[in-house]
Amino acid sequence: MNKVDLTESMEMLIKFRSEREWSQFHTPKNLAMSVAIESAELMEHFQWKNEEETKQYLSSQNNLEKVKEEIADTISYLLLLSTDLGIDLNQTVLDKIKKNEEKYPVAKCKGRNNKYNEL
Amino acid sequence: MNKVDLTESMEMLIKFRSEREWSQFHTPKNLAMSVAIESAELMEHFQWKNEEETKQYLSSQNNLEKVKEEIADTISYLLLLSTDLGIDLNQTVLDKIKKNEEKYPVAKCKGRNNKYNEL
Amino acid sequence: MNKVDLTESMEMLIKFRSEREWSQFHTPKNLAMSVAIESAELMEHFQWKNEEETKQYLSSQNNLEKVKEEIADTISYLLLLSTDLGIDLNQTVLDKIKKNEEKYPVAKCKGRNNKYNEL
Amino acid sequence: MNKVDLTESMEMLIKFRSEREWSQFHTPKNLAMSVAIESAELMEHFQWKNEEETKQYLSSQNNLEKVKEEIADTISYLLLLSTDLGIDLNQTVLDKIKKNEEKYPVAKCKGRNNKYNEL
């Protein structure tokens, strides 16, 4: 398993923002809005495409680079929001997985794509 | 600066998904859609609220926990998407910051909230 | 062709809002945010589902009713936003179709799902 | 009260789509995704802006035209989705308003921006 250490990303994002004096615009509401905007741009790459077309699209290095940029934008705003809220991101994800383990027990939902209220 | 190491989160997400045999549903298109859905749920916490009301809302530990869950959901789908696409997430963010440094030079956009095409 | 006359909807939405004194919260930014939030809830009904599963899902009257409610919510905020901005909605759509006719000439894009910049 | 009759819009949208043989791509899932994508583009016009800046932004005819195009795109996909699902859009909105009248009684929520579960 490769490391997924975003410490340097977080440091650079905070530095980038601080140099531009942009934290004044980064209210939690504005950051959440920006996560949603960037995630829609990410989604746009797959608009209208079926599975086969998606695969082909992503096999182009050029397209993959564009998709990576949208992923970067989305995660960047999430990183900034979480530092502003004083959140330990790794612990937050682990806590949610624990909750989901109860909501989606393996025995009940193995191989099924139903929502918990449809199980 | 605290570490932002999501390695354990990534491992647990992959394990959670594998146990439920859900990777069959996790096409890039479906994952991108899910990032967008979760980010809208995150945004919903701030719907209609002004800055003061947002601050008050987040001062409640109970509300903050709910916001943290939405952040966890959004980032979880991004983590899964990036591992499926074979992306080094930290490098991807750093590359995008470098690009943004050229797009948004400090001298031009310090303290300004304009988009690069409005500068 | 059935009529698609939303005049009564618009009247009732404005009345509903006025009785609750909610127009103070309905800034263009907040309304746009709300359109995005409701559209994500609409999208959520199709999350993880393939085409066949979507069809089956919508064949249940109960599910269709829920989908209709999300469509209603999304369009309601668009109606309120457009009245606040003094927009003639029908003319606005017709103008955009005209623009799209030039952007997507029939000869070039018949039966193709490419974006205009990929044609 | 001006009429909000979108019959002509609906006719032209169906004609536009039919000429391009695009209904094959217009699954409910893809249309819902497209509503979400366009609504994020609408939202983007207000990203980072406070109320005063939004007002100033919209006072430019050029900016307003761009906002109108995003509103047109968002509503167009909703119109196509509703015709595909055989929905009477006006009745659907009126039904939802009726439901909201019970969920949000005037006495309880006049001048308040709380969600029904916070009232």
CSV table of N, CA and C in Angstrom, one decimal, chain A residues 1-101:
chain,number,residue,atom,x,y,z
A,1,MET,N,0.8,-1.2,0.0
A,1,MET,CA,0.0,0.0,0.0
A,1,MET,C,0.9,1.3,0.0
A,2,ASN,N,0.7,2.1,-1.0
A,2,ASN,CA,1.4,3.4,-1.0
A,2,ASN,C,0.9,4.3,0.1
A,3,LYS,N,1.8,5.2,0.5
A,3,LYS,CA,1.4,6.2,1.5
A,3,LYS,C,0.5,7.3,0.8
A,4,VAL,N,-0.5,7.8,1.5
A,4,VAL,CA,-1.3,8.9,1.0
A,4,VAL,C,-1.1,10.0,2.0
A,5,ASP,N,0.0,10.6,2.0
A,5,ASP,CA,0.4,11.7,2.9
A,5,ASP,C,0.2,13.0,2.3
A,6,LEU,N,-0.8,13.8,2.7
A,6,LEU,CA,-1.1,15.1,2.1
A,6,LEU,C,-0.6,16.2,2.9
A,7,THR,N,0.3,16.0,3.8
A,7,THR,CA,0.9,17.0,4.7
A,7,THR,C,1.5,18.2,3.8
A,8,GLU,N,2.3,17.8,2.8
A,8,GLU,CA,2.9,18.8,2.0
A,8,GLU,C,1.9,19.6,1.2
A,9,SER,N,0.8,18.9,0.7
A,9,SER,CA,-0.2,19.6,0.0
A,9,SER,C,-0.9,20.6,0.9
A,10,MET,N,-1.2,20.2,2.1
A,10,MET,CA,-1.9,21.1,3.1
A,10,MET,C,-1.0,22.3,3.3
A,11,GLU,N,0.3,22.1,3.5
A,11,GLU,CA,1.2,23.2,3.8
A,11,GLU,C,1.2,24.2,2.6
A,12,MET,N,1.3,23.6,1.4
A,12,MET,CA,1.4,24.5,0.3
A,12,MET,C,0.1,25.2,0.0
A,13,LEU,N,-1.0,24.6,0.3
A,13,LEU,CA,-2.3,25.2,0.1
A,13,LEU,C,-2.5,26.4,1.1
A,14,ILE,N,-2.0,26.2,2.3
A,14,ILE,CA,-2.1,27.3,3.3
A,14,ILE,C,-1.2,28.4,2.9
A,15,LYS,N,0.0,28.1,2.4
A,15,LYS,CA,0.9,29.1,2.0
A,15,LYS,C,0.4,29.9,0.8
A,16,PHE,N,-0.1,29.2,-0.2
A,16,PHE,CA,-0.7,29.8,-1.4
A,16,PHE,C,-1.8,30.8,-1.0
A,17,ARG,N,-2.7,30.3,-0.1
A,17,ARG,CA,-3.8,31.2,0.3
A,17,ARG,C,-3.3,32.4,1.1
A,18,SER,N,-2.4,32.1,2.0
A,18,SER,CA,-1.9,33.2,2.9
A,18,SER,C,-1.2,34.3,2.1
A,19,GLU,N,-0.4,33.9,1.1
A,19,GLU,CA,0.3,34.9,0.2
A,19,GLU,C,-0.7,35.8,-0.5
A,20,ARG,N,-1.8,35.2,-0.9
A,20,ARG,CA,-2.8,36.0,-1.6
A,20,ARG,C,-3.9,36.6,-0.7
A,21,GLU,N,-3.7,36.4,0.6
A,21,GLU,CA,-4.7,37.0,1.5
A,21,GLU,C,-6.1,36.6,1.2
A,22,TRP,N,-6.3,35.3,0.9
A,22,TRP,CA,-7.6,34.8,0.4
A,22,TRP,C,-8.5,34.2,1.5
A,23,SER,N,-7.9,34.1,2.7
A,23,SER,CA,-8.6,33.4,3.8
A,23,SER,C,-9.9,34.2,4.1
A,24,GLN,N,-9.8,35.5,3.9
A,24,GLN,CA,-11.0,36.3,4.2
A,24,GLN,C,-12.2,35.9,3.3
A,25,PHE,N,-12.0,35.2,2.2
A,25,PHE,CA,-13.1,34.8,1.3
A,25,PHE,C,-13.5,33.3,1.7
A,26,HIS,N,-12.6,32.7,2.4
A,26,HIS,CA,-12.8,31.2,2.6
A,26,HIS,C,-13.6,30.9,3.9
A,27,THR,N,-14.9,31.4,3.9
A,27,THR,CA,-15.8,31.0,4.9
A,27,THR,C,-16.2,29.6,4.7
A,28,PRO,N,-16.6,28.9,5.7
A,28,PRO,CA,-17.0,27.5,5.5
A,28,PRO,C,-18.1,27.3,4.4
A,29,LYS,N,-19.0,28.3,4.3
A,29,LYS,CA,-20.0,28.2,3.3
A,29,LYS,C,-19.4,28.4,1.9
A,30,ASN,N,-18.5,29.3,1.7
A,30,ASN,CA,-17.9,29.5,0.4
A,30,ASN,C,-17.0,28.3,0.0
A,31,LEU,N,-16.3,27.7,1.0
A,31,LEU,CA,-15.5,26.6,0.7
A,31,LEU,C,-16.3,25.4,0.3
A,32,ALA,N,-17.4,25.2,1.0
A,32,ALA,CA,-18.3,24.0,0.7
A,32,ALA,C,-18.9,24.2,-0.7
A,33,MET,N,-19.3,25.5,-1.0
A,33,MET,CA,-19.8,25.8,-2.4
A,33,MET,C,-18.7,25.4,-3.4
A,34,SER,N,-17.5,25.7,-3.1
A,34,SER,CA,-16.4,25.5,-4.0
A,34,SER,C,-16.1,24.1,-4.2
A,35,VAL,N,-16.2,23.3,-3.2
A,35,VAL,CA,-16.1,21.8,-3.3
A,35,VAL,C,-17.1,21.3,-4.3
A,36,ALA,N,-18.4,21.8,-4.1
A,36,ALA,CA,-19.5,21.4,-5.0
A,36,ALA,C,-19.2,21.8,-6.4
A,37,ILE,N,-18.7,23.0,-6.6
A,37,ILE,CA,-18.5,23.5,-8.0
A,37,ILE,C,-17.4,22.6,-8.7
A,38,GLU,N,-16.3,22.4,-7.9
A,38,GLU,CA,-15.2,21.6,-8.5
A,38,GLU,C,-15.6,20.1,-8.8
A,39,SER,N,-16.4,19.6,-7.9
A,39,SER,CA,-16.9,18.2,-8.0
A,39,SER,C,-17.8,18.1,-9.3
A,40,ALA,N,-18.5,19.1,-9.6
A,40,ALA,CA,-19.4,19.1,-10.8
A,40,ALA,C,-18.5,19.2,-12.0
A,41,GLU,N,-17.4,19.9,-11.9
A,41,GLU,CA,-16.4,19.9,-13.1
A,41,GLU,C,-15.8,18.6,-13.3
A,42,LEU,N,-15.5,17.9,-12.2
A,42,LEU,CA,-15.0,16.5,-12.2
A,42,LEU,C,-16.0,15.6,-12.9
A,43,MET,N,-17.2,15.7,-12.5
A,43,MET,CA,-18.3,14.9,-13.0
A,43,MET,C,-18.5,15.2,-14.5
A,44,GLU,N,-18.3,16.4,-14.9
A,44,GLU,CA,-18.6,16.8,-16.3
A,44,GLU,C,-17.7,16.0,-17.3
A,45,HIS,N,-16.6,15.5,-16.8
A,45,HIS,CA,-15.7,14.7,-17.7
A,45,HIS,C,-16.4,13.4,-18.1
A,46,PHE,N,-17.4,12.9,-17.3
A,46,PHE,CA,-18.0,11.6,-17.6
A,46,PHE,C,-19.5,11.8,-18.1
A,47,GLN,N,-19.9,13.1,-18.2
A,47,GLN,CA,-21.3,13.4,-18.7
A,47,GLN,C,-21.5,12.7,-20.0
A,48,TRP,N,-22.7,12.0,-20.1
A,48,TRP,CA,-23.2,11.4,-21.3
A,48,TRP,C,-22.4,10.1,-21.7
A,49,LYS,N,-21.3,9.8,-21.1
A,49,LYS,CA,-20.4,8.7,-21.5
A,49,LYS,C,-20.9,7.4,-20.8
A,50,ASN,N,-20.9,6.3,-21.5
A,50,ASN,CA,-21.1,5.0,-20.8
A,50,ASN,C,-19.8,4.5,-20.3
A,51,GLU,N,-19.9,3.3,-19.8
A,51,GLU,CA,-18.7,2.8,-19.1
A,51,GLU,C,-17.5,2.6,-20.1
A,52,GLU,N,-17.8,2.1,-21.2
A,52,GLU,CA,-16.8,1.8,-22.2
A,52,GLU,C,-16.1,3.1,-22.7
A,53,GLU,N,-17.0,4.1,-22.9
A,53,GLU,CA,-16.5,5.4,-23.4
A,53,GLU,C,-15.7,6.1,-22.3
A,54,THR,N,-16.1,5.9,-21.1
A,54,THR,CA,-15.3,6.5,-19.9
A,54,THR,C,-13.9,5.9,-19.9
A,55,LYS,N,-13.8,4.6,-20.1
A,55,LYS,CA,-12.5,3.9,-20.0
A,55,LYS,C,-11.6,4.5,-21.2
A,56,GLN,N,-12.2,4.6,-22.3
A,56,GLN,CA,-11.4,5.1,-23.5
A,56,GLN,C,-11.0,6.5,-23.2
A,57,TYR,N,-11.9,7.3,-22.7
A,57,TYR,CA,-11.6,8.7,-22.4
A,57,TYR,C,-10.4,8.8,-21.5
A,58,LEU,N,-10.4,8.0,-20.4
A,58,LEU,CA,-9.4,8.1,-19.4
A,58,LEU,C,-8.1,7.4,-19.9
A,59,SER,N,-8.1,6.7,-21.0
A,59,SER,CA,-6.9,6.1,-21.5
A,59,SER,C,-6.0,7.1,-22.2
A,60,SER,N,-6.6,8.3,-22.5
A,60,SER,CA,-5.8,9.4,-23.0
A,60,SER,C,-5.1,10.1,-21.9
A,61,GLN,N,-3.8,10.2,-21.9
A,61,GLN,CA,-3.0,10.9,-20.8
A,61,GLN,C,-3.5,12.3,-20.7
A,62,ASN,N,-3.8,12.9,-21.8
A,62,ASN,CA,-4.2,14.3,-21.8
A,62,ASN,C,-5.5,14.5,-21.0
A,63,ASN,N,-6.5,13.6,-21.3
A,63,ASN,CA,-7.8,13.6,-20.5
A,63,ASN,C,-7.6,13.3,-19.0
A,64,LEU,N,-6.7,12.3,-18.8
A,64,LEU,CA,-6.5,12.0,-17.4
A,64,LEU,C,-5.9,13.2,-16.6
A,65,GLU,N,-5.0,13.9,-17.3
A,65,GLU,CA,-4.4,15.1,-16.6
A,65,GLU,C,-5.5,16.1,-16.2
A,66,LYS,N,-6.5,16.3,-17.1
A,66,LYS,CA,-7.6,17.2,-16.8
A,66,LYS,C,-8.4,16.7,-15.6
A,67,VAL,N,-8.7,15.4,-15.6
A,67,VAL,CA,-9.4,14.8,-14.5
A,67,VAL,C,-8.7,15.0,-13.2
A,68,LYS,N,-7.4,14.8,-13.3
A,68,LYS,CA,-6.5,14.9,-12.1
A,68,LYS,C,-6.6,16.3,-11.5
A,69,GLU,N,-6.7,17.3,-12.4
A,69,GLU,CA,-6.8,18.7,-12.0
A,69,GLU,C,-8.1,19.0,-11.2
A,70,GLU,N,-9.1,18.3,-11.7
A,70,GLU,CA,-10.4,18.6,-11.0
A,70,GLU,C,-10.4,17.9,-9.6
A,71,ILE,N,-9.8,16.7,-9.6
A,71,ILE,CA,-9.7,16.0,-8.3
A,71,ILE,C,-8.9,16.8,-7.3
A,72,ALA,N,-7.8,17.4,-7.9
A,72,ALA,CA,-6.9,18.3,-7.0
A,72,ALA,C,-7.7,19.5,-6.5
A,73,ASP,N,-8.5,20.1,-7.4
A,73,ASP,CA,-9.3,21.3,-6.9
A,73,ASP,C,-10.2,20.9,-5.8
A,74,THR,N,-11.0,19.8,-6.1
A,74,THR,CA,-12.0,19.4,-5.1
A,74,THR,C,-11.3,19.1,-3.7
A,75,ILE,N,-10.3,18.3,-3.8
A,75,ILE,CA,-9.7,17.9,-2.5
A,75,ILE,C,-9.0,19.1,-1.8
A,76,SER,N,-8.5,20.1,-2.6
A,76,SER,CA,-7.8,21.2,-2.0
A,76,SER,C,-8.8,22.0,-1.2
A,77,TYR,N,-10.0,22.2,-1.7
A,77,TYR,CA,-11.0,23.0,-0.9
A,77,TYR,C,-11.4,22.2,0.4
A,78,LEU,N,-11.5,20.9,0.2
A,78,LEU,CA,-11.8,20.1,1.4
A,78,LEU,C,-10.7,20.1,2.5
A,79,LEU,N,-9.4,20.2,2.0
A,79,LEU,CA,-8.3,20.3,2.9
A,79,LEU,C,-8.3,21.6,3.7
A,80,LEU,N,-8.6,22.7,2.9
A,80,LEU,CA,-8.6,24.0,3.5
A,80,LEU,C,-9.8,24.1,4.5
A,81,LEU,N,-11.0,23.6,4.1
A,81,LEU,CA,-12.1,23.6,5.0
A,81,LEU,C,-11.8,22.8,6.3
A,82,SER,N,-11.2,21.7,6.2
A,82,SER,CA,-10.9,20.9,7.4
A,82,SER,C,-9.9,21.5,8.3
A,83,THR,N,-8.9,22.2,7.7
A,83,THR,CA,-7.9,22.8,8.6
A,83,THR,C,-8.6,24.0,9.3
A,84,ASP,N,-9.5,24.7,8.6
A,84,ASP,CA,-10.2,25.9,9.2
A,84,ASP,C,-11.1,25.4,10.3
A,85,LEU,N,-11.7,24.2,10.2
A,85,LEU,CA,-12.6,23.7,11.2
A,85,LEU,C,-11.8,22.9,12.3
A,86,GLY,N,-10.5,22.9,12.1
A,86,GLY,CA,-9.7,22.2,13.2
A,86,GLY,C,-9.9,20.7,13.2
A,87,ILE,N,-10.2,20.1,12.0
A,87,ILE,CA,-10.6,18.7,11.9
A,87,ILE,C,-9.3,17.8,11.6
A,88,ASP,N,-9.2,16.7,12.3
A,88,ASP,CA,-8.2,15.7,12.0
A,88,ASP,C,-8.9,14.8,10.9
A,89,LEU,N,-8.4,15.0,9.7
A,89,LEU,CA,-9.1,14.4,8.5
A,89,LEU,C,-9.1,12.9,8.6
A,90,ASN,N,-7.9,12.3,8.9
A,90,ASN,CA,-7.8,10.9,8.9
A,90,ASN,C,-8.7,10.3,9.9
A,91,GLN,N,-8.8,10.9,11.1
A,91,GLN,CA,-9.6,10.3,12.2
A,91,GLN,C,-11.1,10.5,11.8
A,92,THR,N,-11.4,11.6,11.1
A,92,THR,CA,-12.8,11.9,10.7
A,92,THR,C,-13.3,10.8,9.7
A,93,VAL,N,-12.4,10.4,8.8
A,93,VAL,CA,-12.8,9.4,7.8
A,93,VAL,C,-12.9,8.0,8.5
A,94,LEU,N,-11.9,7.7,9.4
A,94,LEU,CA,-12.0,6.4,10.1
A,94,LEU,C,-13.3,6.3,10.9
A,95,ASP,N,-13.7,7.4,11.6
A,95,ASP,CA,-14.9,7.4,12.4
A,95,ASP,C,-16.1,7.1,11.5
A,96,LYS,N,-16.1,7.7,10.3
A,96,LYS,CA,-17.3,7.6,9.4
A,96,LYS,C,-17.3,6.1,8.9
A,97,ILE,N,-16.1,5.6,8.6
A,97,ILE,CA,-16.1,4.2,8.1
A,97,ILE,C,-16.7,3.3,9.2
A,98,LYS,N,-16.3,3.5,10.5
A,98,LYS,CA,-16.9,2.7,11.6
A,98,LYS,C,-18.4,2.8,11.6
A,99,LYS,N,-18.9,4.0,11.4
A,99,LYS,CA,-20.4,4.2,11.4
A,99,LYS,C,-21.0,3.5,10.2
A,100,ASN,N,-20.3,3.5,9.1
A,100,ASN,CA,-20.9,2.9,7.9
A,100,ASN,C,-20.8,1.3,8.0
A,101,GLU,N,-19.9,0.8,8.8
A,101,GLU,CA,-19.8,-0.6,9.0
A,101,GLU,C,-21.1,-1.1,9.7
